[in-house]
CSV table of C-alpha atoms in Angstrom, one decimal:
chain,number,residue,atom,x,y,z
A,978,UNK,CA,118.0,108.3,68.6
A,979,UNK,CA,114.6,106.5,67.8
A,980,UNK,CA,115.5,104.4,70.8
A,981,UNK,CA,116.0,106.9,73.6
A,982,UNK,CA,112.2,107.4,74.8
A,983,UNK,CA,112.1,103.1,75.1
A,984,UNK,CA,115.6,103.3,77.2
A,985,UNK,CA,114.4,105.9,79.3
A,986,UNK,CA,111.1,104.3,79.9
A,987,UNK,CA,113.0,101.1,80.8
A,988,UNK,CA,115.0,102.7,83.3
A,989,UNK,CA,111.7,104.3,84.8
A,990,UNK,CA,110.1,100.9,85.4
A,991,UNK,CA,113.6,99.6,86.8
A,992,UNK,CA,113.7,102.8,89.5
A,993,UNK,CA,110.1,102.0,90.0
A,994,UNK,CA,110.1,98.6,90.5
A,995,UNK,CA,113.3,98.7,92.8
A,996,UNK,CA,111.4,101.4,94.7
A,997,UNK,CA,108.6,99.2,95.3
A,998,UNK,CA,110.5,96.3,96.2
A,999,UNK,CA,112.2,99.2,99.4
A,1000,UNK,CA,108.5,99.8,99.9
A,1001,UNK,CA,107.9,96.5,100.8
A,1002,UNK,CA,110.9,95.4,102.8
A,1003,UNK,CA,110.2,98.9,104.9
A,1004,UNK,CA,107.2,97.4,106.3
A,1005,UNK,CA,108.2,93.6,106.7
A,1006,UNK,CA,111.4,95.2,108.4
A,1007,UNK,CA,109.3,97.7,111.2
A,1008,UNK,CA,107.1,94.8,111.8
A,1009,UNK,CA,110.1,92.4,112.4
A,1010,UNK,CA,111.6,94.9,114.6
A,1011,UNK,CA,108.3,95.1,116.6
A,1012,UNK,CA,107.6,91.2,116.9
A,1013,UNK,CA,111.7,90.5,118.5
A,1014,UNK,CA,110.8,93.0,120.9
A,1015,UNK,CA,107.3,92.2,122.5
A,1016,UNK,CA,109.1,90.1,125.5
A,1017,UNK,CA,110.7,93.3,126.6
A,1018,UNK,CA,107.8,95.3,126.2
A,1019,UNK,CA,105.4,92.7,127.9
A,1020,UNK,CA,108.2,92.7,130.9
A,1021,UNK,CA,108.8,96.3,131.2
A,1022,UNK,CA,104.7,96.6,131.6
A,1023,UNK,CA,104.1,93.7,133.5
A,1024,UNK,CA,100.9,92.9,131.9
A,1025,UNK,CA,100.1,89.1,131.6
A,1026,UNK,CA,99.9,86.5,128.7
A,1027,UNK,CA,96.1,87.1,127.9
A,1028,UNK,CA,96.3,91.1,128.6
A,1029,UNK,CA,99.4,91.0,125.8
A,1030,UNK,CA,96.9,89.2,123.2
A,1031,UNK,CA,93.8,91.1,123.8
A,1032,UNK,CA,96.4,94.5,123.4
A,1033,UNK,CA,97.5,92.6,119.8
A,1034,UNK,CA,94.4,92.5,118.7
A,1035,UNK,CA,94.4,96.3,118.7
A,1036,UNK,CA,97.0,96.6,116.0
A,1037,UNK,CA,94.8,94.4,114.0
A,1038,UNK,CA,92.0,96.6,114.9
A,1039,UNK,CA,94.0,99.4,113.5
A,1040,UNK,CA,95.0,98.0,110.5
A,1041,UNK,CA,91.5,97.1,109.4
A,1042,UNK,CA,90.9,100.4,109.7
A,1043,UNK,CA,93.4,102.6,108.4
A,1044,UNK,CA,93.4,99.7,104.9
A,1045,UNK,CA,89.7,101.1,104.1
A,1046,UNK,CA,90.9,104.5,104.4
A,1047,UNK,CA,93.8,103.6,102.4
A,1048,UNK,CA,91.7,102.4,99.7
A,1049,UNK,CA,90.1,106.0,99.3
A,1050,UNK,CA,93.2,108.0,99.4
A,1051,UNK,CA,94.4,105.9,97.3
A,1052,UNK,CA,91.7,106.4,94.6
A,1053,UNK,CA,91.7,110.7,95.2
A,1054,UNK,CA,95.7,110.7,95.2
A,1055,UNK,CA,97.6,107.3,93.7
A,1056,UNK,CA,99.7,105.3,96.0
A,1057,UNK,CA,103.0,107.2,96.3
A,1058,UNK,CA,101.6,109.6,98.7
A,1059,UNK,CA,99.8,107.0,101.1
A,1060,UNK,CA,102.3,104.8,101.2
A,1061,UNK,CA,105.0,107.5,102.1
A,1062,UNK,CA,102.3,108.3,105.2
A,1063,UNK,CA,102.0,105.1,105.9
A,1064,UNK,CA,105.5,104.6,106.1
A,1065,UNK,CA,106.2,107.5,108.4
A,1066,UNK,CA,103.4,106.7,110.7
A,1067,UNK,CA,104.9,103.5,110.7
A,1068,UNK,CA,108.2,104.2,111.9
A,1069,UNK,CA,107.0,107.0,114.4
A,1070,UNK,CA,104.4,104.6,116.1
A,1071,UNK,CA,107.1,102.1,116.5
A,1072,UNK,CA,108.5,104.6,119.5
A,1073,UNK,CA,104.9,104.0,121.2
A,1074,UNK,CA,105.0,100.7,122.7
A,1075,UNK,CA,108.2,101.4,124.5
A,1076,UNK,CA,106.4,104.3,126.5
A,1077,UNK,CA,103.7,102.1,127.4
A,1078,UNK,CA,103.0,101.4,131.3
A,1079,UNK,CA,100.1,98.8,131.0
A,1080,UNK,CA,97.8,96.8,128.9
A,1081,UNK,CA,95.4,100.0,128.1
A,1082,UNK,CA,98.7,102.2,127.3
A,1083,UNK,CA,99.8,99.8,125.3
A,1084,UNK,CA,97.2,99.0,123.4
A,1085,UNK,CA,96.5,102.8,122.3
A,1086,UNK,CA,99.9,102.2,121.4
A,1087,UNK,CA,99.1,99.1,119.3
A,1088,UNK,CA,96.4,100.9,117.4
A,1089,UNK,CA,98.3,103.7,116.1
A,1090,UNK,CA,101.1,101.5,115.0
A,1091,UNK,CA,98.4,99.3,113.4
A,1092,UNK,CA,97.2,102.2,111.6
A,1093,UNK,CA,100.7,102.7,109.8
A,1094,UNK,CA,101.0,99.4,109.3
A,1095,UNK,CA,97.4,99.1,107.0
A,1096,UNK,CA,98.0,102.1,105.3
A,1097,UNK,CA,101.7,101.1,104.3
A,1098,UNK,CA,100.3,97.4,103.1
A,1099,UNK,CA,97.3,98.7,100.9
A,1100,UNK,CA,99.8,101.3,99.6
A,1101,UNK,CA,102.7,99.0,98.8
A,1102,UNK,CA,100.0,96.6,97.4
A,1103,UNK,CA,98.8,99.2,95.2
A,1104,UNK,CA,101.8,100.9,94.1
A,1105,UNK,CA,103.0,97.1,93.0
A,1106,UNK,CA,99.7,96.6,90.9
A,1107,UNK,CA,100.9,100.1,89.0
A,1108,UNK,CA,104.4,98.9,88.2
A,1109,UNK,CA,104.1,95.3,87.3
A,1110,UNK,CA,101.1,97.0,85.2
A,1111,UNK,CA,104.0,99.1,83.9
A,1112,UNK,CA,106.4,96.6,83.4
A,1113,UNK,CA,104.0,94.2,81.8
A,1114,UNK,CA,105.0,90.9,83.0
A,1115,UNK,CA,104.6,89.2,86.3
A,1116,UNK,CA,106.6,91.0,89.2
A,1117,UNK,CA,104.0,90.8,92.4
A,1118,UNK,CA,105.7,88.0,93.8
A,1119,UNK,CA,109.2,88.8,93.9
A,1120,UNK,CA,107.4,92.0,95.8
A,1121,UNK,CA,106.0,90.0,98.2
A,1122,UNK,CA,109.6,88.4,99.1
A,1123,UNK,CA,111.1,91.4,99.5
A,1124,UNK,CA,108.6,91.7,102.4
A,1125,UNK,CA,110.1,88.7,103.6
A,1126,UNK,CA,113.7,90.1,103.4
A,1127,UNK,CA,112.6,92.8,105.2
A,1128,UNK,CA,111.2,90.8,108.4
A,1129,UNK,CA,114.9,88.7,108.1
A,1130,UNK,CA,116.8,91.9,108.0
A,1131,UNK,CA,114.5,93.1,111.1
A,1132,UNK,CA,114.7,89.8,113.2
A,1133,UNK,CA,118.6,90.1,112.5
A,1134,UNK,CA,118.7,93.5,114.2
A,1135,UNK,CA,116.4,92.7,117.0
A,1136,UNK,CA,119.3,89.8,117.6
A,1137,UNK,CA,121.9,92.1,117.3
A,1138,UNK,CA,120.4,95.4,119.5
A,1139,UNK,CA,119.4,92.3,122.2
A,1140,UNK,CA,123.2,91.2,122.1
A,1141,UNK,CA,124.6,94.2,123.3
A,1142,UNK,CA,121.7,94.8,125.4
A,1143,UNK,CA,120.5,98.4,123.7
A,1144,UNK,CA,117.3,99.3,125.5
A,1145,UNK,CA,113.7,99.2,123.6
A,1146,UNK,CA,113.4,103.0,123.5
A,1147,UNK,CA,117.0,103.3,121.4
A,1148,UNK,CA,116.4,100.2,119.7
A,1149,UNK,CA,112.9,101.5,118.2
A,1150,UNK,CA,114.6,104.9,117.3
A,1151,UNK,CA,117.5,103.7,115.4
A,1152,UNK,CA,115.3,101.2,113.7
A,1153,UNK,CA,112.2,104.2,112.8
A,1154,UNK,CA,115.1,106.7,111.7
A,1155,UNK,CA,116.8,103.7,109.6
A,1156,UNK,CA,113.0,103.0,108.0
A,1157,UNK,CA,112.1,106.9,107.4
A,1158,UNK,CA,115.3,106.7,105.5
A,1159,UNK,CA,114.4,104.2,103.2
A,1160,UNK,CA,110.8,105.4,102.8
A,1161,UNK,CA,112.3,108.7,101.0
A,1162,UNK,CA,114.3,106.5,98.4
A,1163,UNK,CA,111.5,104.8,97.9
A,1164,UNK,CA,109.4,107.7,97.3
A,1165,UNK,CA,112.1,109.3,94.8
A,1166,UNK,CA,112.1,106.3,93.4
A,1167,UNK,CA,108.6,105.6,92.7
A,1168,UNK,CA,106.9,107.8,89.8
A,1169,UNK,CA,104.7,110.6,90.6
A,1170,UNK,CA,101.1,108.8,89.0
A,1171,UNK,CA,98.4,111.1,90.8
A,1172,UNK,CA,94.8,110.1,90.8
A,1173,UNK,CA,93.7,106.8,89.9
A,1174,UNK,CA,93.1,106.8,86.2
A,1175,UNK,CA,90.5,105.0,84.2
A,1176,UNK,CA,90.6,101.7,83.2
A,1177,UNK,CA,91.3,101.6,79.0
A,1178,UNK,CA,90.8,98.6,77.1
A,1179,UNK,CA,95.1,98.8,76.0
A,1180,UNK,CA,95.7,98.7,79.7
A,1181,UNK,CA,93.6,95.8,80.4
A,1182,UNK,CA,94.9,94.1,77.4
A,1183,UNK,CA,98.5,94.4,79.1
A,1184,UNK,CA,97.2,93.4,82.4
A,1185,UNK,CA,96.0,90.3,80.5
A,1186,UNK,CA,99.2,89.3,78.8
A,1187,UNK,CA,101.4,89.9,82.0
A,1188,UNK,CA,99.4,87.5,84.3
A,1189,UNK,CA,99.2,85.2,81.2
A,1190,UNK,CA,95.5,85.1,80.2
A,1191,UNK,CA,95.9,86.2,76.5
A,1192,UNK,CA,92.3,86.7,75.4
A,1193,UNK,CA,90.0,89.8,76.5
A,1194,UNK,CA,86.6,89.3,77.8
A,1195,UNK,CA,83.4,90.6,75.8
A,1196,UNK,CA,83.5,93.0,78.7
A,1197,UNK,CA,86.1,95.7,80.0
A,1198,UNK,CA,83.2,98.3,81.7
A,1199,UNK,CA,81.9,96.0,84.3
A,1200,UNK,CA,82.9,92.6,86.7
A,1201,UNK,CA,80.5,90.6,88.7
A,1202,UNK,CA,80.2,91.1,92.4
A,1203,UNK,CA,81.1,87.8,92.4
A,1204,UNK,CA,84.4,87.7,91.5
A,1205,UNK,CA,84.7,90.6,93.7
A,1206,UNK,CA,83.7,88.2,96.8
A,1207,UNK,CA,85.6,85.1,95.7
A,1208,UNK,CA,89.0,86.9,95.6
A,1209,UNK,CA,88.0,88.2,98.7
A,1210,UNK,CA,87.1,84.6,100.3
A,1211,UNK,CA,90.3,83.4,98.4
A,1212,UNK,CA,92.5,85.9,100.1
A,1213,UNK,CA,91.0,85.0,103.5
A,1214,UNK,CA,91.3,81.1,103.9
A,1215,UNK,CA,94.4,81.1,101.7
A,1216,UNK,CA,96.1,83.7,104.0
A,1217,UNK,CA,94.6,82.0,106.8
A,1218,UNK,CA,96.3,79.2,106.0
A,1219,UNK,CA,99.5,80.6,105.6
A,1220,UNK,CA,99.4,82.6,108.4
A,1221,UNK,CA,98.8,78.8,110.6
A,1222,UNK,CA,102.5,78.3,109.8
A,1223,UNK,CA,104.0,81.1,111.7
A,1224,UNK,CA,102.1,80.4,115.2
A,1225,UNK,CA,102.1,76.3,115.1
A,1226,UNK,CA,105.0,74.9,112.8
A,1227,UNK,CA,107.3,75.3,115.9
A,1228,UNK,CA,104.5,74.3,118.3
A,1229,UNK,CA,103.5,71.0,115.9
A,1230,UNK,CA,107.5,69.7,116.7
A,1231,UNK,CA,107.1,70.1,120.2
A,1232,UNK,CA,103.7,69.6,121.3
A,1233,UNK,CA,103.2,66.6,118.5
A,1234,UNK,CA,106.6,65.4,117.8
A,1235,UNK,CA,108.1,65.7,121.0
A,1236,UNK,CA,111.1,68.0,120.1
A,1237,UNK,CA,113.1,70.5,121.7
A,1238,UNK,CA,112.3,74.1,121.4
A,1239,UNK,CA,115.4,74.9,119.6
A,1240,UNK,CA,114.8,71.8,117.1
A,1241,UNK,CA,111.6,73.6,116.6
A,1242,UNK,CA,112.1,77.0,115.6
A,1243,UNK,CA,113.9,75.1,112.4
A,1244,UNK,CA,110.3,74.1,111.4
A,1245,UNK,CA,109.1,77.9,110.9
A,1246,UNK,CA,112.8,78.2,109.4
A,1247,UNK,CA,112.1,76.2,106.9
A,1248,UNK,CA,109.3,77.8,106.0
A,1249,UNK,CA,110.2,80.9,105.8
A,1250,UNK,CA,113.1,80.3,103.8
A,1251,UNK,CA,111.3,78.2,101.2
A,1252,UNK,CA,108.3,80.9,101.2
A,1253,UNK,CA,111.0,83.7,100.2
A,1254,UNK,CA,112.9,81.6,97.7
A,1255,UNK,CA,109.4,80.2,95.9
A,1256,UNK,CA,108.0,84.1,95.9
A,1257,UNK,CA,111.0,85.1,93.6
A,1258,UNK,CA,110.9,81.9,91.3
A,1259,UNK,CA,106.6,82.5,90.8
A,1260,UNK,CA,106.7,85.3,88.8
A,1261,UNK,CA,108.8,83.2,85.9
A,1262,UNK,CA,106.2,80.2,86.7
A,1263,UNK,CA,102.9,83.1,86.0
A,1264,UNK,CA,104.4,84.1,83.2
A,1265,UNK,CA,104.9,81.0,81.6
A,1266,UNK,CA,101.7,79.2,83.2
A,1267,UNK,CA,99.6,82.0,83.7
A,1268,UNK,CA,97.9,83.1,87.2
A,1269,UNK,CA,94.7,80.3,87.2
A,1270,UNK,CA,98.1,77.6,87.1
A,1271,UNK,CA,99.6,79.3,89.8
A,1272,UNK,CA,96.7,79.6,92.0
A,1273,UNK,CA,95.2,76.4,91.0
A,1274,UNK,CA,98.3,74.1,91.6
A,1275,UNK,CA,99.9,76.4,94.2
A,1276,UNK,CA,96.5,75.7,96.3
A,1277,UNK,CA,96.5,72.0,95.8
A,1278,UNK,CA,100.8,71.6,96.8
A,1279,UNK,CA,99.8,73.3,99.8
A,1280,UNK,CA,97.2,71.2,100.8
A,1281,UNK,CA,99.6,68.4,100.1
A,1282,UNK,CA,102.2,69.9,102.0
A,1283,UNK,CA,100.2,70.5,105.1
A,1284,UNK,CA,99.1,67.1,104.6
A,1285,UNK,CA,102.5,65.6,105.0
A,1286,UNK,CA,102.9,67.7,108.4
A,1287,UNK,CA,99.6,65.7,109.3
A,1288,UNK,CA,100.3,62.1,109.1
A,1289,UNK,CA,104.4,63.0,109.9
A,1290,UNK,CA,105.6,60.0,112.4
A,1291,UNK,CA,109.0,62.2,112.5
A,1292,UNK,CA,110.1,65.7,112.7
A,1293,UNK,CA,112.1,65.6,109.3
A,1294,UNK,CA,108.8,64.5,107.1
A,1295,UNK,CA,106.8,67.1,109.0
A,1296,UNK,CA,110.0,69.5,107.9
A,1297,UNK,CA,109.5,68.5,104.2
A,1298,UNK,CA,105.8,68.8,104.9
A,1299,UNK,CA,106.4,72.7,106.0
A,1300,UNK,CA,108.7,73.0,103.0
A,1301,UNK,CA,106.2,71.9,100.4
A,1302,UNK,CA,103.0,74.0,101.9
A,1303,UNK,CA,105.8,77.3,101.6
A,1304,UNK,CA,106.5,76.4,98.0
A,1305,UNK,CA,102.8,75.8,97.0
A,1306,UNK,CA,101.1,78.9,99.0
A,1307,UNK,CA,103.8,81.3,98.4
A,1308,UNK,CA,102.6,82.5,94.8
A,1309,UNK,CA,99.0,82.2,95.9
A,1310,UNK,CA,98.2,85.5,97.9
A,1311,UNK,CA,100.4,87.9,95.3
A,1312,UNK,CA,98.0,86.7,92.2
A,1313,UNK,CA,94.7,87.7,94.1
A,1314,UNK,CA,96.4,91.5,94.9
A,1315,UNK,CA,97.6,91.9,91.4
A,1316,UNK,CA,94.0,90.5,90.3
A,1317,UNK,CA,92.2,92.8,92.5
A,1318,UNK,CA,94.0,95.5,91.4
A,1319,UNK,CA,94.0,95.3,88.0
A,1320,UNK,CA,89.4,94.6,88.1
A,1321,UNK,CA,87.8,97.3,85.7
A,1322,UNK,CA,86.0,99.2,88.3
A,1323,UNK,CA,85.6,102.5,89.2
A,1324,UNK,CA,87.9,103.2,92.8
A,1325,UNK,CA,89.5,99.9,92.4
A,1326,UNK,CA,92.0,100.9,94.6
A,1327,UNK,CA,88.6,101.0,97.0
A,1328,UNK,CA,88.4,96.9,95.8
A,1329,UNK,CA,92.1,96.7,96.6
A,1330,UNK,CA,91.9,97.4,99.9
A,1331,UNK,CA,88.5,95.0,100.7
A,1332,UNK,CA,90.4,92.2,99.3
A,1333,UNK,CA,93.7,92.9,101.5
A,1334,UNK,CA,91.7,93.9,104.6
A,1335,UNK,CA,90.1,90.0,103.4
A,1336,UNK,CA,92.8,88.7,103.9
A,1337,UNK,CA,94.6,90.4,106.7
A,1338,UNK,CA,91.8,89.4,108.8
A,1339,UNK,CA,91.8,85.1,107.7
A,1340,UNK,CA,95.8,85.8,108.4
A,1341,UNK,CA,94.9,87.2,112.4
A,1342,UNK,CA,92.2,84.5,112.2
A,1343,UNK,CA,94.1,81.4,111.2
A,1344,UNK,CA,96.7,80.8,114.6
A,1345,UNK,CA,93.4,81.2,116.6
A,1346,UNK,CA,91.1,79.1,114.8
A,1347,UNK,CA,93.6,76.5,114.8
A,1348,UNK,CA,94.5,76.5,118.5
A,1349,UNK,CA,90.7,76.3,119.5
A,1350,UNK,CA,90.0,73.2,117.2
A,1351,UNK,CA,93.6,71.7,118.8
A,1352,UNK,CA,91.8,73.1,122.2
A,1353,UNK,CA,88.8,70.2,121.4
A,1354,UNK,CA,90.9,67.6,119.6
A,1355,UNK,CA,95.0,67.7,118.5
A,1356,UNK,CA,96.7,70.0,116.7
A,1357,UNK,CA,97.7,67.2,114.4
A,1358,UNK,CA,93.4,67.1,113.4
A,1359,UNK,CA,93.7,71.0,113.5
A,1360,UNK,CA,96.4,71.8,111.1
A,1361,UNK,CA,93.2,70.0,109.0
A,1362,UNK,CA,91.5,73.3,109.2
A,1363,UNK,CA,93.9,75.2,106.8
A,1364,UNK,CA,94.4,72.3,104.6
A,1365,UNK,CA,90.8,72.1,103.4
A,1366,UNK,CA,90.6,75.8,103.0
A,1367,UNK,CA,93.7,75.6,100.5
A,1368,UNK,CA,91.6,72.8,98.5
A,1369,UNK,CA,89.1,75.9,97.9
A,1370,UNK,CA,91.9,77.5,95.6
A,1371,UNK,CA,91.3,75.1,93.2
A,1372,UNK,CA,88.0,75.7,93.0
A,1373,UNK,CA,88.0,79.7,92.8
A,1374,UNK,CA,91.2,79.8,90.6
A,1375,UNK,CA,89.6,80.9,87.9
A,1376,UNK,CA,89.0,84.4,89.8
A,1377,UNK,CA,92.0,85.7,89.5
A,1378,UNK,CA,91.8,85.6,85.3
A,1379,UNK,CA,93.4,88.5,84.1
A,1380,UNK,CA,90.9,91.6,84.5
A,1381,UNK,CA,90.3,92.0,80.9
A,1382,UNK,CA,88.2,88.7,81.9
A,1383,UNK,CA,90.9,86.0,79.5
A,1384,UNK,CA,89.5,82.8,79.1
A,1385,UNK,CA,93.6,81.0,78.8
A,1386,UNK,CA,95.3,80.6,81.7
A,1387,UNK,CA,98.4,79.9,79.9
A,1388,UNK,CA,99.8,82.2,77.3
A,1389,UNK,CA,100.6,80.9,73.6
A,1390,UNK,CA,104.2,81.2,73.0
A,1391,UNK,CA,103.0,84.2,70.7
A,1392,UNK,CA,102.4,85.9,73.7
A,1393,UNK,CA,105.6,85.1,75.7
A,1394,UNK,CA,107.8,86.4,73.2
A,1395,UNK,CA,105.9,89.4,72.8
A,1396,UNK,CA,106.3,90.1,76.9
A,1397,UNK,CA,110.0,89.3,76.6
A,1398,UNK,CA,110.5,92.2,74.1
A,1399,UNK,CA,108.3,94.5,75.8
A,1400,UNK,CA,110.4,97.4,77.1
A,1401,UNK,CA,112.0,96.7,81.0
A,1402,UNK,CA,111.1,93.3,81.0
């Protein structure tokens, strides 16, 4: 009988976590959904090349925004809440782009769904923060790839609607009534937490074992600004970095390498699929190396891996190259969220969503800055841009410390066996 309350707790954090990990794969899914159907929107407007990036830049735009409003509501009411909104306006906004008529229409269109889209990714952000806080062991990167399973499980739809030739309009409602679905078993799932609460010392001691720093700070009231700004500029060029591989892997093969389009796309492929695979296997590397490890040595493989794509003479070495950047960065970004939200401050939800909105913007950044060094040089010399950024992470790993402020990035064994008998772990 003694045991009950610790079973039912453990099934809590399960429904939680499993909720979380819906929450996630929502948005990665909508977005998915969105990005497989642009050439049919862009046709069925007729707008041109440069009117479709300028209108892109609006859901950005949006994003930014509606993330800093996120951060607020986030504080007044907890994440469930916000990221059910988010959600919904999500999926409803998703209908907009297929009544656009031009670049202005669509880009009002844009905006909206960018505004579901930030409040959904703070939220989810947050909400993960809370249960691997819960849990109290490493979870935010197994999160993060279910994100990734949702944009598979999106791009596979787009293929399949585009098969039979379903039109956008039914397309986008089938996939926003499939999504506002999901969104309510998330929310059932998800525990009902309510305001942000304060930040106790116990807490921070979990926080501290979980992302395997094992020994509190002097101080649990207070955090430099500048550990505030580093996670901030570490979630920018890191995310900047990673977001290079989605816009030039395929390009690099073709462009530098001199291979077909087709033999491209396996380049972002391979990517992708390492990124997802790496994201679930991190959260057993944090919690036996700690978070500074991760970030530290995930930084420096990526640097090596983009390094490889470099100097690659052939498309298969520049195919390991992409292989080994995706296994290095993919813990990177998920240790700066879970640091950010686990800071004792006051609204840290508030600090939450500055560091995401960080690096949401060095991810819209990165394609660009990258094709205007190529524009001056090669896009060989460009992909250099990203991998001297990741050599940064091994300079501000020690940011993302536990927020309890502990001075070991790897726990004592002590400490492992104490997580492993933690109740849901």
């Amino acid at each position: 009988m003694s045991s009950a309350p610790g079973i039912r707790q453990t099934r809590a954090v399960a429904k939680a976590r499993f909720g979380a990990s819906v929450a996630f794969a929502i948005v990665g899914f909508l977005l998915a959904v969105w990005l497989v159907h642009i050439p049919a929107v862009q046709q069925a407007t007729g707008i041109s090349k440069a009117e479709l990036g300028t209108t892109l830049l609006a859901l950005g735009l949006g994003s930014l925004i509606s993330m800093q409003a996120g951060g607020l509501l986030i504080s007044r009411f907890g994440a469930r809440m916000p990221l059910l909104a988010g959600h919904l306006l999500l999926a409803v906004t998703l209908l907009a782009p297929a009544f656009a008529t031009d670049a202005v229409t669509l880009g009002i269109a844009l905006f909206l769904f960018g505004l579901g889209n930030g409040l959904a990714d703070v939220s989810m952000n947050a909400e993960a923060v809370e249960v691997e806080r819960d849990r109290g062991k490493a979870i935010m990167s197994s999160m993060h790839a279910f994100f990734s399973i949702g944009t598979a499980l999106g791009a596979a739809y787009g293929w399949l609607v585009q098969t039979v030739q379903l039109a956008v309009l039914p397309s986008f409602v089938i996939a926003a009534a499939l999504a506002v679905g999901f969104a309510f078993v998330a929310m059932a799932l998800l525990p009902k937490r309510g305001a942000e609460p304060d930040v106790t010392t116990s807490e921070l001691l979990a926080v501290s074992r979980a992302s395997g720093d094992s020994r509190p700070g002097k101080s649990t009231r207070t955090v430099p600004i500048s550990q505030i700004v580093l996670l901030a500029l570490l979630a920018f060029v890191l995310m900047l970095a990673e977001g290079v591989a989605s816009d030039w892997s395929a390009l690099h093969a073709v462009d530098v390498l001199g291979e077909s389009e087709a033999t491209g796309a396996i380049a972002y492929g391979a990517f992708a699929v390492s990124m997802t695979v790496a994201r679930f296997m991190v959260d057993f590397v944090v919690r036996r190396f700690g978070s500074v490890a991760v970030v530290r040595f995930g930084s420096l493989i990526s640097a090596v891996g983009l390094g490889i794509v470099v100097v690659s003479p052939a498309f298969w070495v520049a195919l390991v190259g992409w292989t080994v950047f995706a296994l290095g960065v993919a813990g990177v970004v998920p240790q700066i969220f879970t640091a950010a939200g686990n800071l004792p401050v006051k609204k840290r939800a508030v600090v939450l969503s500055r560091i995401v909105s960080a690096g949401y913007v060095g991810m819209l950044a990165g394609p660009a800055v990258v094709g205007w060094v190529a524009g001056f040089t090669d896009l060989s010399i460009a992909l250099t841009v990203p991998l001297v950024l990741c050599l940064l992470g091994l300079v501000g790993a020690s940011s993302v410390r536990a927020a309890a402020g502990g001075s070991s990035a790897k726990p004592t064994s002590g400490d492992a066996e104490g997580t492993a008998a933690r109740p849901g772990s």
